[in-house]
mmCIF file of C-alpha atoms in Angstrom:
data_model
loop_
_atom_site.group_PDB
_atom_site.id
_atom_site.type_symbol
_atom_site.label_atom_id
_atom_site.label_comp_id
_atom_site.label_asym_id
_atom_site.label_seq_id
_atom_site.Cartn_x
_atom_site.Cartn_y
_atom_site.Cartn_z
ATOM 1 C CA MET A 18 -21.604 -5.224 -38.232
ATOM 2 C CA SER A 19 -24.985 -6.249 -39.562
ATOM 3 C CA ARG A 20 -27.810 -7.241 -37.281
ATOM 4 C CA SER A 21 -29.038 -10.811 -37.243
ATOM 5 C CA ALA A 22 -31.593 -12.804 -35.311
ATOM 6 C CA PRO A 23 -29.977 -16.084 -34.281
ATOM 7 C CA HIS A 24 -31.752 -18.645 -32.137
ATOM 8 C CA ILE A 25 -30.247 -18.418 -28.658
ATOM 9 C CA ASP A 26 -30.710 -21.153 -26.078
ATOM 10 C CA ASP A 27 -32.593 -19.463 -23.220
ATOM 11 C CA THR A 28 -31.051 -21.721 -20.576
ATOM 12 C CA LEU A 29 -27.495 -21.017 -21.734
ATOM 13 C CA LEU A 30 -28.285 -17.325 -22.008
ATOM 14 C CA ALA A 31 -29.548 -17.241 -18.415
ATOM 15 C CA GLU A 32 -26.498 -19.145 -17.166
ATOM 16 C CA ALA A 33 -24.135 -16.860 -19.074
ATOM 17 C CA ALA A 34 -25.897 -13.766 -17.738
ATOM 18 C CA ALA A 35 -25.585 -15.061 -14.174
ATOM 19 C CA ILE A 36 -21.895 -15.876 -14.609
ATOM 20 C CA LEU A 37 -21.090 -12.614 -16.384
ATOM 21 C CA GLY A 38 -23.291 -10.422 -14.202
ATOM 22 C CA THR A 39 -25.248 -9.016 -17.141
ATOM 23 C CA SER A 40 -28.975 -8.449 -17.434
ATOM 24 C CA GLU A 41 -29.601 -7.609 -21.086
ATOM 25 C CA LEU A 42 -29.325 -9.881 -24.121
ATOM 26 C CA THR A 43 -26.864 -7.698 -26.028
ATOM 27 C CA ALA A 44 -24.643 -7.188 -22.995
ATOM 28 C CA THR A 45 -24.629 -10.919 -22.262
ATOM 29 C CA VAL A 46 -23.812 -11.934 -25.829
ATOM 30 C CA ASN A 47 -21.085 -9.292 -26.145
ATOM 31 C CA ALA A 48 -19.556 -10.246 -22.790
ATOM 32 C CA ALA A 49 -19.639 -13.938 -23.704
ATOM 33 C CA LEU A 50 -17.986 -13.260 -27.061
ATOM 34 C CA ALA A 51 -15.314 -11.115 -25.401
ATOM 35 C CA ASP A 52 -14.701 -13.877 -22.855
ATOM 36 C CA VAL A 53 -14.278 -16.543 -25.543
ATOM 37 C CA VAL A 54 -11.964 -14.388 -27.651
ATOM 38 C CA GLY A 55 -9.881 -13.416 -24.610
ATOM 39 C CA ARG A 56 -9.573 -17.014 -23.429
ATOM 40 C CA ARG A 57 -8.480 -18.247 -26.857
ATOM 41 C CA LYS A 58 -5.914 -15.456 -27.191
ATOM 42 C CA ARG A 59 -4.498 -16.291 -23.750
ATOM 43 C CA GLU A 60 -4.370 -19.999 -24.677
ATOM 44 C CA GLN A 61 -2.556 -19.181 -27.922
ATOM 45 C CA PHE A 62 -0.095 -16.960 -26.073
ATOM 46 C CA ALA A 63 0.544 -19.638 -23.449
ATOM 47 C CA ASP A 64 1.145 -22.202 -26.207
ATOM 48 C CA TRP A 65 3.544 -19.787 -27.910
ATOM 49 C CA VAL A 66 5.471 -19.252 -24.666
ATOM 50 C CA LYS A 67 5.573 -23.018 -23.973
ATOM 51 C CA ALA A 68 6.915 -23.597 -27.491
ATOM 52 C CA GLY A 69 9.807 -21.227 -26.797
ATOM 53 C CA GLY A 70 8.411 -18.185 -28.555
ATOM 54 C CA LEU A 71 9.435 -15.822 -25.788
ATOM 55 C CA HIS A 72 13.056 -16.947 -25.882
ATOM 56 C CA ARG A 73 13.109 -16.822 -29.692
ATOM 57 C CA ALA A 74 11.711 -13.293 -29.627
ATOM 58 C CA TYR A 75 14.004 -12.195 -26.792
ATOM 59 C CA PRO A 76 17.170 -14.327 -26.884
ATOM 60 C CA GLU A 77 18.760 -12.116 -24.234
ATOM 61 C CA LEU A 78 16.507 -13.869 -21.712
ATOM 62 C CA ASP A 79 18.668 -16.977 -22.114
ATOM 63 C CA GLU A 80 21.681 -15.015 -20.867
ATOM 64 C CA ARG A 81 20.170 -14.464 -17.426
#
């Protein structure tokens, strides 16, 4: 991916680094991005399960 120079809030960066246990800018940004993507994917999966997706995908679960 191309390099860019976005403005990053120093206070948020420091808080994120403390939470994520990182010490370098790139590591902090990458860890924060991975955290956001992972959280959203888990939320989407949970919504899918709540909407009955698991039972639609595996109807044999209803037989138990």
